[in-house]
Amino acid sequence: MDGRDLVRSVKAVGSVGAAQGLRIVRATWRRRRADAVGLPPRGAERARVPGVLESAEPGPGGGTLRFSRSELRVTVTVSGAVFWGWDGAGPEPSYALAGRCPEPDPRAVLEPDKDGGWRVVAERMTVVVSRQGAIEVRTPGGVTLRRDLPPRWWEPAGGGTARWRQRSEVPADARFFGLGGRACGPRLRDGAYRLWNTDPGRPFGPGDDPLYITMPVHLVVADAGTHLVFHDTTWDGTVLLREGEEGAGSGHDRGGMCELRMDGGPLRCWVVVGSPARVLLGWASLTGAPALPPVWALGHHHARWGFGSEQEVRRIVAGYQERGLPLDAVHLGIDHHEEHRVFTVDPDRFAKLPQLAEDLRRDGIRLVSVVDAAVQAEPGDAVYDSGTAGDAFVRDASGRLVRGVGWPGESVFPDFTDARVRRWWGRLYEERLAQGFSGFWHDMNEPTSFAAFGETTLPRSARHSLEGRGGDHREAHNVYGLCMARAGYEGLAGPAPGQRPFVFSRSGWVGMQRYGGAWSGDVATGWPGLRASLSLVMGLGLCGVPYSGPDVGGYDGRPSPELYLRWFQLAAYLPLFRTHAGPEAGRREPWEFGPQVLEHARVALLERRRLLPYFVTLAHLARRTGAPYVRPLWWAVPEDRALRDCEDAFLLGDCLLVAPVLQPGTERRVVRLPRGRWYDTATERAYEGPGRVLVDAPLSRIPVFARAGAVIPVRGDDGGLELEVWAPARGRTGRGLVVRDAGDGWEEAAIERYTSRRAGRRVVVERSGEGGGAEPPCSVRVRGLGGE
């Protein structure tokens, strides 16, 4: 146990009580001792570089280049992505890929380049490899998007896993985005970003890193083009970013830099090039289509630390109904478990849980249950007993069960990297379904415990199956939450085949969108936490996880009425719209903040309900194209540098621009608009972009703009589908898509395409398809004609 562990343990003893505190100290000591015994000492190391290129062997989609001290495999796939791996590394096995690796592109051929190098020419890029092992990705026109310098390895002299470093250069004007869920951003400034899923142990703000979801994937946006880079290794690492600087006419630009330092794993990389929409489409084809949430999950969710009883849940639901506030889901945290034990129900406080669930469902409200990764290490606990019988829990290098400290006390942890364990865990959700739950909220699954805030619950030497390959926690840690999400999702798909599973998770890794979404975790209450909420959602969306959202109001303190309302207004336009509060935050129902906040919150809730058909459409489009619901302003025009630097507004799909209020006391704010005509949806006044406009932002609403010509599916006054059409500019046309979700099953819904155009003073809306234009099969409301 080092000094930092001792400090953490002492703090934990003071916060959770003596008995639990002693468990924490003991678990921390065991973890450190296990690593001291189970991890091989690194000892002396020798550095290695690829050396000089000696030969090249063409192969499907590219080929293999052999250097004096390494080997490089380059393959362009039919999806347009390029893969390369050093030391013979191939794209499989991989937790990130959805199924098998895409087939090589037969049109891509390895051919000699100048100065003794080689190149692979593909439709969307050219990959050039130098004699020393530098790799350049160029546009078809020959402009360099990225240049990876020859990598360097440090290998233990006595054998073992090598750590490595990969340094890359990008254009001077490039901007970085992504790396999972980051509180700073969405544009990532100069600095170091760790790749180790971490519970910070306290509510976090913009300066905290790392957090619960880290991913070795980032998007680079520059004048020359956009590309996504993914280094497929699950080990601990650090990404150092440095933006470039242009010479302001001197001609001496300083390029941007990205340096990846990993503690182990294969050095293999994927690159996808194109427009942002094309890049995310290619990324989804590699890592899997996002899971489609059921329609109710796109509504408003309410959670609170410690509802305490079934009666309190009913009281809160009645409060929503009496005040005319839409509510779609109630989330029950660990307090509904018996003694905090997973997959149990407290028989005293929730004696009639199935009846509660049935009553709520009758009113259109679903119950969602929290599921933690920690299992109470106590004989007699049903989950512990069945898991022990099936050898489901993680063991250390000596073969002993690894024990940490979770909510139920001393705990053990399933090895979700074992398919057999995932099937066992997935069957446990049947008990939750029988109790009436419709969705599941995965928590504490970095994994973490009170014994290891900021670290890992499990010793790095702990053993994991890793799909039968075998390995330790250094490799398994970052995918632990991903594999838990897979276990839950696949387990739910069996007993309820007619219902789309709903799972969202605090931790995960590349590909987690296949099994559900994410939420922010314990974001700090305060204006910086509000800004961090937007950064997290946008960053995850650009990494392929379109469904996410924050805890409205933050986790810890009690927000001011203004802060709560501004957070509420922002979240009404985010995919996961959930109010939540920690144990010291008190009640967070809208009526707890006074009549003015209640009335303005009602407006936001009703607008979310009105926009539900649009969110349904965005969810289906995300599944088919990988495009996130929430997009940066530069999404359609990445060459616009001013938009690349804009972080206080976002696009919701193609049609809406949302400008949240992120500072206290704001009654007017500046909004940067992309090119084209935009209508203020509150006043219907038209503004022309590109440029900046000053608009009202009263406490009652945040600025929202609609793109001219947009056709937006909304819920009409009669509850049916209505098309809200914003008048196109004269001489221009508009468009929109509609996907009608027939229910929460698996049926593939059709995409309806609509166009809008001017005809004198009228706006004509037509449904396009076979046979030409046709009248829309629903009501149409035209807006914006009076705002010109």
CSV table of C-alpha atoms in Angstrom, one decimal, residues 401-708:
chain,number,residue,atom,x,y,z
A,401,LEU,CA,-11.2,-14.9,-5.4
A,402,VAL,CA,-10.5,-11.2,-5.7
A,403,ARG,CA,-12.5,-9.3,-3.1
A,404,GLY,CA,-13.3,-5.6,-3.0
A,405,VAL,CA,-15.7,-3.4,-1.2
A,406,GLY,CA,-19.0,-2.4,-2.8
A,407,TRP,CA,-22.4,-1.3,-1.6
A,408,PRO,CA,-23.3,-4.7,-0.2
A,409,GLY,CA,-20.0,-4.8,1.7
A,410,GLU,CA,-17.2,-7.2,0.9
A,411,SER,CA,-17.8,-8.2,-2.7
A,412,VAL,CA,-16.6,-10.3,-5.6
A,413,PHE,CA,-16.8,-9.5,-9.3
A,414,PRO,CA,-18.0,-11.6,-12.3
A,415,ASP,CA,-15.5,-12.1,-15.1
A,416,PHE,CA,-17.6,-10.6,-18.0
A,417,THR,CA,-14.8,-11.4,-20.5
A,418,ASP,CA,-15.9,-15.1,-20.3
A,419,ALA,CA,-18.9,-15.9,-22.6
A,420,ARG,CA,-20.0,-18.6,-20.2
A,421,VAL,CA,-20.2,-16.0,-17.3
A,422,ARG,CA,-22.0,-13.5,-19.5
A,423,ARG,CA,-24.7,-16.1,-20.2
A,424,TRP,CA,-25.1,-16.9,-16.5
A,425,TRP,CA,-25.3,-13.2,-15.7
A,426,GLY,CA,-27.7,-12.5,-18.5
A,427,ARG,CA,-30.1,-15.1,-17.1
A,428,LEU,CA,-30.3,-13.2,-13.8
A,429,TYR,CA,-32.2,-10.4,-15.5
A,430,GLU,CA,-35.2,-12.6,-15.8
A,431,GLU,CA,-35.9,-12.0,-12.1
A,432,ARG,CA,-35.9,-8.3,-12.8
A,433,LEU,CA,-38.3,-8.7,-15.7
A,434,ALA,CA,-40.6,-10.8,-13.5
A,435,GLN,CA,-40.6,-7.9,-11.0
A,436,GLY,CA,-41.9,-5.6,-13.7
A,437,PHE,CA,-38.7,-3.7,-14.7
A,438,SER,CA,-38.4,-2.6,-18.3
A,439,GLY,CA,-34.9,-1.2,-18.4
A,440,PHE,CA,-31.5,-1.4,-16.7
A,441,TRP,CA,-28.9,1.1,-15.5
A,442,HIS,CA,-25.4,-0.3,-15.0
A,443,ASP,CA,-23.4,1.4,-12.3
A,444,MET,CA,-20.0,0.9,-10.6
A,445,ASN,CA,-18.8,-1.1,-13.5
A,446,GLU,CA,-15.4,0.4,-14.3
A,447,PRO,CA,-15.2,-1.7,-12.1
A,448,THR,CA,-14.8,0.3,-8.9
A,449,SER,CA,-15.3,0.1,-5.2
A,450,PHE,CA,-14.8,2.2,-2.1
A,451,ALA,CA,-11.4,0.6,-1.7
A,452,ALA,CA,-10.0,2.0,-5.0
A,453,PHE,CA,-11.4,5.3,-6.0
A,454,GLY,CA,-9.3,6.7,-8.8
A,455,GLU,CA,-7.7,3.3,-9.3
A,456,THR,CA,-9.1,-0.2,-10.2
A,457,THR,CA,-11.0,-2.4,-7.8
A,458,LEU,CA,-9.3,-5.5,-9.1
A,459,PRO,CA,-5.6,-6.0,-8.9
A,460,ARG,CA,-3.9,-5.5,-12.3
A,461,SER,CA,-2.6,-9.1,-11.9
A,462,ALA,CA,-6.1,-10.5,-11.6
A,463,ARG,CA,-6.8,-13.2,-14.1
A,464,HIS,CA,-9.5,-13.0,-16.8
A,465,SER,CA,-10.7,-15.3,-19.5
A,466,LEU,CA,-10.6,-12.7,-22.4
A,467,GLU,CA,-12.7,-15.0,-24.5
A,468,GLY,CA,-10.5,-18.0,-23.8
A,469,ARG,CA,-7.2,-16.4,-24.6
A,470,GLY,CA,-6.3,-15.7,-21.0
A,471,GLY,CA,-4.8,-12.6,-19.6
A,472,ASP,CA,-4.9,-10.2,-16.7
A,473,HIS,CA,-6.7,-7.1,-15.6
A,474,ARG,CA,-4.3,-4.8,-17.3
A,475,GLU,CA,-5.9,-5.9,-20.6
A,476,ALA,CA,-9.4,-6.5,-19.3
A,477,HIS,CA,-10.1,-3.4,-17.2
A,478,ASN,CA,-11.2,-1.0,-20.0
A,479,VAL,CA,-13.6,-3.6,-21.5
A,480,TYR,CA,-15.1,-4.8,-18.3
A,481,GLY,CA,-18.2,-2.4,-18.5
A,482,LEU,CA,-18.5,-3.1,-22.2
A,483,CYS,CA,-18.7,-6.9,-21.5
A,484,MET,CA,-21.2,-6.4,-18.7
A,485,ALA,CA,-23.4,-4.4,-21.0
A,486,ARG,CA,-23.2,-7.2,-23.5
A,487,ALA,CA,-24.2,-9.7,-20.9
A,488,GLY,CA,-27.2,-7.7,-19.9
A,489,TYR,CA,-28.3,-6.9,-23.5
A,490,GLU,CA,-28.0,-10.4,-24.7
A,491,GLY,CA,-29.7,-11.8,-21.6
A,492,LEU,CA,-32.7,-9.5,-22.0
A,493,ALA,CA,-33.1,-10.3,-25.7
A,494,GLY,CA,-33.9,-13.9,-24.9
A,495,PRO,CA,-36.8,-13.8,-22.4
A,496,ALA,CA,-38.4,-10.8,-24.0
A,497,PRO,CA,-37.9,-11.3,-27.8
A,498,GLY,CA,-40.6,-8.9,-28.8
A,499,GLN,CA,-39.1,-6.0,-26.8
A,500,ARG,CA,-36.0,-4.0,-27.6
A,501,PRO,CA,-33.7,-4.2,-24.5
A,502,PHE,CA,-32.9,-0.9,-22.7
A,503,VAL,CA,-29.5,-0.8,-21.1
A,504,PHE,CA,-27.3,2.2,-20.3
A,505,SER,CA,-24.0,2.1,-18.6
A,506,ARG,CA,-21.6,4.3,-16.6
A,507,SER,CA,-18.6,2.6,-18.1
A,508,GLY,CA,-17.8,1.0,-21.4
A,509,TRP,CA,-15.4,1.0,-24.4
A,510,VAL,CA,-15.4,1.1,-28.1
A,511,GLY,CA,-18.5,-0.7,-29.4
A,512,MET,CA,-20.6,-0.2,-26.3
A,513,GLN,CA,-23.3,1.4,-28.5
A,514,ARG,CA,-24.2,-2.1,-29.8
A,515,TYR,CA,-25.7,-2.8,-26.3
A,516,GLY,CA,-27.1,0.6,-25.3
A,517,GLY,CA,-26.0,4.0,-24.2
A,518,ALA,CA,-24.3,5.8,-21.4
A,519,TRP,CA,-24.9,8.5,-18.9
A,520,SER,CA,-22.5,11.1,-17.4
A,521,GLY,CA,-22.0,9.5,-14.0
A,522,ASP,CA,-21.5,11.8,-11.0
A,523,VAL,CA,-21.1,15.2,-12.6
A,524,ALA,CA,-20.6,18.0,-10.1
A,525,THR,CA,-23.4,20.4,-9.3
A,526,GLY,CA,-22.5,23.9,-10.7
A,527,TRP,CA,-22.2,25.8,-13.9
A,528,PRO,CA,-18.9,24.0,-14.8
A,529,GLY,CA,-20.7,20.7,-14.4
A,530,LEU,CA,-23.5,21.9,-16.7
A,531,ARG,CA,-20.9,22.7,-19.4
A,532,ALA,CA,-19.2,19.4,-18.8
A,533,SER,CA,-22.5,17.6,-19.5
A,534,LEU,CA,-22.6,18.9,-23.0
A,535,SER,CA,-19.0,18.0,-23.6
A,536,LEU,CA,-19.6,14.4,-22.6
A,537,VAL,CA,-22.6,13.9,-24.8
A,538,MET,CA,-20.9,15.4,-27.9
A,539,GLY,CA,-17.6,13.6,-27.3
A,540,LEU,CA,-19.3,10.2,-27.0
A,541,GLY,CA,-21.4,10.8,-30.0
A,542,LEU,CA,-18.3,11.4,-32.1
A,543,CYS,CA,-16.9,8.1,-30.8
A,544,GLY,CA,-20.0,6.2,-32.0
A,545,VAL,CA,-22.2,6.3,-28.9
A,546,PRO,CA,-25.2,8.4,-29.9
A,547,TYR,CA,-27.5,7.8,-26.9
A,548,SER,CA,-26.3,9.5,-23.7
A,549,GLY,CA,-27.1,12.2,-21.3
A,550,PRO,CA,-26.2,13.8,-17.9
A,551,ASP,CA,-27.9,13.8,-14.5
A,552,VAL,CA,-29.9,17.1,-14.6
A,553,GLY,CA,-28.8,19.4,-11.8
A,554,GLY,CA,-25.6,17.5,-11.1
A,555,TYR,CA,-25.0,14.8,-8.5
A,556,ASP,CA,-23.9,16.3,-5.2
A,557,GLY,CA,-25.1,19.7,-4.1
A,558,ARG,CA,-28.4,21.4,-4.4
A,559,PRO,CA,-28.5,23.6,-7.5
A,560,SER,CA,-29.9,27.0,-7.6
A,561,PRO,CA,-33.3,27.3,-9.2
A,562,GLU,CA,-31.6,29.0,-12.2
A,563,LEU,CA,-29.0,26.4,-12.6
A,564,TYR,CA,-31.5,23.5,-12.3
A,565,LEU,CA,-33.8,25.1,-14.9
A,566,ARG,CA,-31.0,25.8,-17.4
A,567,TRP,CA,-29.7,22.2,-17.0
A,568,PHE,CA,-33.3,20.9,-17.4
A,569,GLN,CA,-33.7,23.0,-20.6
A,570,LEU,CA,-30.5,21.6,-22.1
A,571,ALA,CA,-31.3,18.0,-21.2
A,572,ALA,CA,-34.7,18.3,-22.9
A,573,TYR,CA,-32.8,18.3,-26.2
A,574,LEU,CA,-30.3,15.5,-25.4
A,575,PRO,CA,-31.0,11.8,-26.1
A,576,LEU,CA,-31.1,10.6,-22.5
A,577,PHE,CA,-33.3,13.1,-20.5
A,578,ARG,CA,-32.9,12.2,-16.8
A,579,THR,CA,-33.3,14.1,-13.6
A,580,HIS,CA,-31.2,12.6,-10.7
A,581,ALA,CA,-29.7,13.5,-7.4
A,582,GLY,CA,-27.2,12.1,-5.0
A,583,PRO,CA,-27.8,11.4,-1.3
A,584,GLU,CA,-26.9,14.9,-0.2
A,585,ALA,CA,-28.7,16.7,-3.0
A,586,GLY,CA,-32.3,16.5,-1.7
A,587,ARG,CA,-35.3,16.3,-3.9
A,588,ARG,CA,-35.0,17.3,-7.5
A,589,GLU,CA,-38.6,17.3,-8.7
A,590,PRO,CA,-39.3,20.4,-10.7
A,591,TRP,CA,-41.9,21.7,-8.2
A,592,GLU,CA,-39.3,21.7,-5.5
A,593,PHE,CA,-37.7,24.9,-7.0
A,594,GLY,CA,-40.7,27.2,-6.9
A,595,PRO,CA,-43.6,28.0,-9.2
A,596,GLN,CA,-41.6,29.9,-11.8
A,597,VAL,CA,-39.2,27.0,-12.3
A,598,LEU,CA,-42.1,24.6,-12.4
A,599,GLU,CA,-43.9,26.5,-15.1
A,600,HIS,CA,-40.7,26.8,-17.3
A,601,ALA,CA,-39.8,23.1,-16.7
A,602,ARG,CA,-43.3,22.2,-17.9
A,603,VAL,CA,-42.7,24.1,-21.1
A,604,ALA,CA,-39.5,22.1,-21.6
A,605,LEU,CA,-41.1,18.8,-20.9
A,606,LEU,CA,-44.0,19.5,-23.2
A,607,GLU,CA,-41.6,20.5,-26.0
A,608,ARG,CA,-39.7,17.2,-25.5
A,609,ARG,CA,-43.0,15.3,-25.8
A,610,ARG,CA,-43.9,17.3,-28.9
A,611,LEU,CA,-40.5,16.5,-30.5
A,612,LEU,CA,-40.7,12.8,-29.6
A,613,PRO,CA,-41.3,11.8,-33.3
A,614,TYR,CA,-38.2,13.7,-34.3
A,615,PHE,CA,-36.1,11.9,-31.6
A,616,VAL,CA,-37.5,8.5,-32.8
A,617,THR,CA,-36.4,9.4,-36.3
A,618,LEU,CA,-32.9,10.4,-35.1
A,619,ALA,CA,-32.7,7.1,-33.2
A,620,HIS,CA,-33.5,5.1,-36.3
A,621,LEU,CA,-31.1,7.2,-38.4
A,622,ALA,CA,-28.3,6.7,-35.8
A,623,ARG,CA,-28.8,2.9,-36.0
A,624,ARG,CA,-28.6,3.0,-39.8
A,625,THR,CA,-25.9,5.6,-40.3
A,626,GLY,CA,-24.0,6.0,-37.1
A,627,ALA,CA,-24.8,9.7,-37.0
A,628,PRO,CA,-25.3,11.0,-33.5
A,629,TYR,CA,-28.4,12.8,-32.4
A,630,VAL,CA,-26.3,15.6,-31.0
A,631,ARG,CA,-23.8,17.0,-33.5
A,632,PRO,CA,-21.2,19.8,-33.4
A,633,LEU,CA,-22.0,22.8,-35.5
A,634,TRP,CA,-19.3,21.9,-38.0
A,635,TRP,CA,-20.9,18.6,-38.8
A,636,ALA,CA,-21.9,19.5,-42.4
A,637,VAL,CA,-19.2,22.1,-43.0
A,638,PRO,CA,-16.0,20.9,-41.2
A,639,GLU,CA,-14.0,23.4,-43.3
A,640,ASP,CA,-15.6,26.3,-41.4
A,641,ARG,CA,-12.9,27.1,-38.8
A,642,ALA,CA,-15.1,29.3,-36.7
A,643,LEU,CA,-17.6,26.5,-36.2
A,644,ARG,CA,-14.8,24.1,-35.3
A,645,ASP,CA,-14.1,26.3,-32.3
A,646,CYS,CA,-17.7,26.7,-31.2
A,647,GLU,CA,-18.5,24.6,-28.1
A,648,ASP,CA,-21.6,26.2,-26.6
A,649,ALA,CA,-24.2,25.1,-29.1
A,650,PHE,CA,-25.0,22.0,-31.1
A,651,LEU,CA,-27.1,20.6,-33.9
A,652,LEU,CA,-29.9,18.2,-33.0
A,653,GLY,CA,-30.1,16.2,-36.2
A,654,ASP,CA,-30.0,18.2,-39.4
A,655,CYS,CA,-32.9,20.4,-38.6
A,656,LEU,CA,-32.5,22.1,-35.2
A,657,LEU,CA,-29.7,24.2,-33.7
A,658,VAL,CA,-29.8,24.4,-29.8
A,659,ALA,CA,-27.9,27.1,-27.9
A,660,PRO,CA,-28.1,26.3,-24.2
A,661,VAL,CA,-27.5,28.9,-21.5
A,662,LEU,CA,-24.2,27.8,-19.7
A,663,GLN,CA,-23.6,30.9,-17.5
A,664,PRO,CA,-25.6,32.4,-14.7
A,665,GLY,CA,-27.6,35.6,-15.1
A,666,THR,CA,-27.8,35.2,-18.9
A,667,GLU,CA,-30.8,36.9,-20.6
A,668,ARG,CA,-29.3,37.3,-24.0
A,669,ARG,CA,-26.6,35.3,-25.7
A,670,VAL,CA,-24.5,35.2,-28.9
A,671,VAL,CA,-25.2,32.3,-31.2
A,672,ARG,CA,-23.0,31.4,-34.1
A,673,LEU,CA,-25.0,30.2,-37.1
A,674,PRO,CA,-23.8,28.0,-39.9
A,675,ARG,CA,-24.4,29.0,-43.5
A,676,GLY,CA,-28.0,29.4,-44.6
A,677,ARG,CA,-31.2,30.8,-43.2
A,678,TRP,CA,-32.2,29.9,-39.6
A,679,TYR,CA,-35.5,30.7,-37.8
A,680,ASP,CA,-35.7,31.4,-34.1
A,681,THR,CA,-38.4,28.9,-33.2
A,682,ALA,CA,-39.9,31.1,-30.5
A,683,THR,CA,-40.3,34.3,-32.5
A,684,GLU,CA,-40.0,32.8,-36.1
A,685,ARG,CA,-37.6,35.6,-37.0
A,686,ALA,CA,-35.2,34.7,-39.8
A,687,TYR,CA,-31.4,35.1,-39.5
A,688,GLU,CA,-28.9,34.6,-42.2
A,689,GLY,CA,-25.7,32.6,-41.6
A,690,PRO,CA,-22.8,32.2,-41.5
A,691,GLY,CA,-22.3,34.7,-38.7
A,692,ARG,CA,-23.0,35.5,-35.1
A,693,VAL,CA,-26.4,36.8,-33.8
A,694,LEU,CA,-27.4,38.2,-30.5
A,695,VAL,CA,-30.8,36.7,-29.3
A,696,ASP,CA,-33.0,36.7,-26.3
A,697,ALA,CA,-32.5,33.9,-23.8
A,698,PRO,CA,-35.1,34.6,-21.1
A,699,LEU,CA,-35.4,32.3,-18.1
A,700,SER,CA,-38.4,30.7,-19.7
A,701,ARG,CA,-36.4,29.1,-22.6
A,702,ILE,CA,-33.1,28.6,-24.4
A,703,PRO,CA,-32.6,29.7,-28.0
A,704,VAL,CA,-33.5,27.1,-30.5
A,705,PHE,CA,-33.3,27.6,-34.3
A,706,ALA,CA,-34.8,25.7,-37.2
A,707,ARG,CA,-33.1,25.4,-40.6
A,708,ALA,CA,-35.0,27.0,-43.4
